[in-house]
């Protein structure tokens, strides 16, 4: 089969194609409803949280350039149970991400202002996708899957082309809106006007408004590790460059949204009273920019398509990795020899994505589910990267940072805080979805004849995270009213509580590392790394 390895430029475009999705179409509006003009800080906070977490995965991704790598790292140091929990949590977030992009496209369709498009207005009711709209969402999911069905080559050509469009439309929107109506006074002249709902919503917005979700896609690059030409240097460069470009873009988009709003509407309704269904297109129509609204309605197809297509591929690789680890039936992860793609995994993901969107039918709810599930999976990265430094100090590390002993616990604390920001009861709901995966693990372990001693080792490796999920749920319940808790621990002392408890569990996680045959598997992958390609 002809080699179709991915180069740096294609990798960056793949990252951008995933990162710039429906987040820019809805995130700015959602964030200002929660935090007012201070939402611009929320994007910086979100970028810092995901940036620090990504930093720990850069070392792991360059050490182990393999397909579906994000779902394999934890089991190298802590065994199959922790590996399964991390894989399952990450997979839950990914099969939710595929339909959220379809929901975004359909939600913009539902507000098409043209008379010939009246038939689309039944797709949405009070921000919720109707049964008719759901059928269209299903169609999009099928298209996302089919565009991945034949080859990596087709995928990279598609995402490379679409990424230029996805970058261009936000830039045109920013310039046009700023020239048509620039009102910096909307930021306010006092701290109260800048933060009309207080400081707590700045943090809440990062999770509940889709900001964490918008930055989550850095993992697409890591999950394609085995298909990268020069993984030792290009995984690092691809993640950093795409993250920096995206962060700058999102902050400017948020600021443009804030300064484009009509001051009269703000004084009448307030930031949380602005009720858009297709935010930037609605704003363009209010400003008399009909041509821009047409462009935005078109991009509402293009942007979600790029992200949906990228993640249909990435999600299949996560499921493929779970099949390789014998946590789900082997036939699901089987690679099609002709096209080099895990086709059955793609079909399985498509079906489960449809079930997920039929259960959670609004963009904001799906965004919160994605963010929380992802963050739980990410908690294993900081523990894994530092455990490997103890267990395998001689492994090849193309990217090795001297400040990782500081960055790893910081990443764990930030992931814990951002999970807490999802608010009660979303935190416990997502944790329950993750716990529902455990029967699959135990069934396949029993089927392959796990002994009591081996099971004990697996619980030693994963017990800290299982206990932490319980504790996080309790923290969310007793937390401050600002994060929908019962107020037993007031804001901002709740942040201190979460941070201190996180450090305790991080230390427990480090001490829970176990030596299993998975470390031998890790060595086999690491032996393929070329150090002359290092950073």
CSV table of N, CA and C in Angstrom, one decimal, residues 77-79 82 380 382-388 390-391 412 456-465 502-515:
chain,number,residue,atom,x,y,z
A,77,UNK,N,1.8,2.5,32.8
A,77,UNK,CA,2.4,2.7,34.2
A,77,UNK,C,1.5,2.2,35.3
A,78,UNK,N,0.2,2.0,35.0
A,78,UNK,CA,-0.8,1.7,36.1
A,78,UNK,C,-1.7,0.5,35.7
A,79,UNK,N,-1.4,-0.2,34.6
A,79,UNK,CA,-2.2,-1.4,34.4
A,79,UNK,C,-3.5,-1.1,33.5
A,82,UNK,N,-6.8,1.2,34.9
A,82,UNK,CA,-6.7,2.6,34.7
A,82,UNK,C,-6.7,3.0,33.3
A,380,UNK,N,-5.1,11.4,34.0
A,380,UNK,CA,-4.1,10.3,34.0
A,380,UNK,C,-2.8,10.7,33.4
A,382,UNK,N,-0.7,13.6,33.6
A,382,UNK,CA,0.3,14.1,34.5
A,382,UNK,C,0.9,13.0,35.4
A,383,UNK,N,0.1,12.1,35.8
A,383,UNK,CA,0.5,11.0,36.7
A,383,UNK,C,1.4,10.0,35.9
A,384,UNK,N,0.9,9.7,34.7
A,384,UNK,CA,1.7,8.8,33.8
A,384,UNK,C,3.0,9.3,33.4
A,385,UNK,N,3.1,10.6,33.0
A,385,UNK,CA,4.4,11.1,32.5
A,385,UNK,C,5.5,11.1,33.6
A,386,UNK,N,5.1,11.4,34.9
A,386,UNK,CA,6.0,11.4,35.9
A,386,UNK,C,6.3,10.0,36.4
A,387,UNK,N,5.4,9.1,36.4
A,387,UNK,CA,5.6,7.7,36.7
A,387,UNK,C,6.6,7.1,35.8
A,388,UNK,N,6.5,7.4,34.5
A,388,UNK,CA,7.4,6.8,33.5
A,388,UNK,C,8.8,7.3,33.8
A,390,UNK,N,10.2,7.6,36.6
A,390,UNK,CA,10.7,6.7,37.6
A,390,UNK,C,10.9,5.3,37.1
A,391,UNK,N,9.9,4.8,36.4
A,391,UNK,CA,9.9,3.4,35.9
A,391,UNK,C,10.8,3.1,34.7
A,412,UNK,N,-2.6,18.4,36.8
A,412,UNK,CA,-3.6,17.6,37.5
A,412,UNK,C,-4.6,18.5,38.3
A,456,UNK,N,-6.1,-7.7,41.8
A,456,UNK,CA,-5.7,-6.9,42.9
A,456,UNK,C,-4.6,-5.9,42.4
A,457,UNK,N,-3.8,-6.3,41.5
A,457,UNK,CA,-2.7,-5.4,41.0
A,457,UNK,C,-3.4,-4.3,40.2
A,458,UNK,N,-4.5,-4.6,39.4
A,458,UNK,CA,-5.2,-3.6,38.6
A,458,UNK,C,-5.9,-2.6,39.5
A,459,UNK,N,-6.4,-3.1,40.6
A,459,UNK,CA,-7.1,-2.1,41.5
A,459,UNK,C,-6.1,-1.2,42.2
A,460,UNK,N,-4.9,-1.8,42.5
A,460,UNK,CA,-3.8,-1.0,43.1
A,460,UNK,C,-3.5,0.2,42.1
A,461,UNK,N,-3.4,-0.1,40.8
A,461,UNK,CA,-3.1,0.9,39.8
A,461,UNK,C,-4.1,1.9,39.6
A,462,UNK,N,-5.4,1.5,39.8
A,462,UNK,CA,-6.5,2.4,39.4
A,462,UNK,C,-7.3,2.9,40.6
A,463,UNK,N,-7.1,2.3,41.8
A,463,UNK,CA,-7.9,2.7,42.9
A,463,UNK,C,-7.9,4.2,43.3
A,464,UNK,N,-6.8,4.8,43.0
A,464,UNK,CA,-6.7,6.2,43.3
A,464,UNK,C,-7.7,7.1,42.5
A,465,UNK,N,-7.8,6.7,41.2
A,465,UNK,CA,-8.7,7.5,40.3
A,465,UNK,C,-10.1,7.2,40.6
A,502,UNK,N,-6.7,17.6,45.2
A,502,UNK,CA,-6.1,17.2,43.9
A,502,UNK,C,-4.6,16.8,44.2
A,503,UNK,N,-3.8,17.6,44.9
A,503,UNK,CA,-2.4,17.3,45.1
A,503,UNK,C,-2.3,16.0,45.9
A,504,UNK,N,-3.2,15.8,46.9
A,504,UNK,CA,-3.1,14.5,47.7
A,504,UNK,C,-3.3,13.3,46.7
A,505,UNK,N,-4.3,13.4,45.8
A,505,UNK,CA,-4.6,12.3,44.9
A,505,UNK,C,-3.5,12.1,43.9
A,506,UNK,N,-2.9,13.2,43.5
A,506,UNK,CA,-1.8,13.2,42.5
A,506,UNK,C,-0.7,12.4,43.1
A,507,UNK,N,-0.3,12.6,44.3
A,507,UNK,CA,0.7,11.9,45.0
A,507,UNK,C,0.4,10.4,45.2
A,508,UNK,N,-0.9,10.2,45.5
A,508,UNK,CA,-1.4,8.8,45.6
A,508,UNK,C,-1.2,8.1,44.3
A,509,UNK,N,-1.6,8.8,43.2
A,509,UNK,CA,-1.5,8.3,41.9
A,509,UNK,C,-0.1,7.9,41.5
A,510,UNK,N,0.9,8.7,41.8
A,510,UNK,CA,2.3,8.4,41.6
A,510,UNK,C,2.7,7.2,42.3
A,511,UNK,N,2.3,7.0,43.5
A,511,UNK,CA,2.7,5.9,44.4
A,511,UNK,C,2.0,4.6,44.0
A,512,UNK,N,1.0,4.7,43.1
A,512,UNK,CA,0.2,3.6,42.7
A,512,UNK,C,0.6,2.9,41.4
A,513,UNK,N,1.8,3.4,40.9
A,513,UNK,CA,2.2,2.8,39.6
A,513,UNK,C,2.6,1.3,39.8
A,514,UNK,N,2.3,0.5,38.8
A,514,UNK,CA,2.5,-0.9,38.9
A,514,UNK,C,3.3,-1.4,37.7
A,515,UNK,N,4.2,-2.4,37.9
A,515,UNK,CA,5.0,-3.0,36.8
A,515,UNK,C,4.2,-4.1,36.2
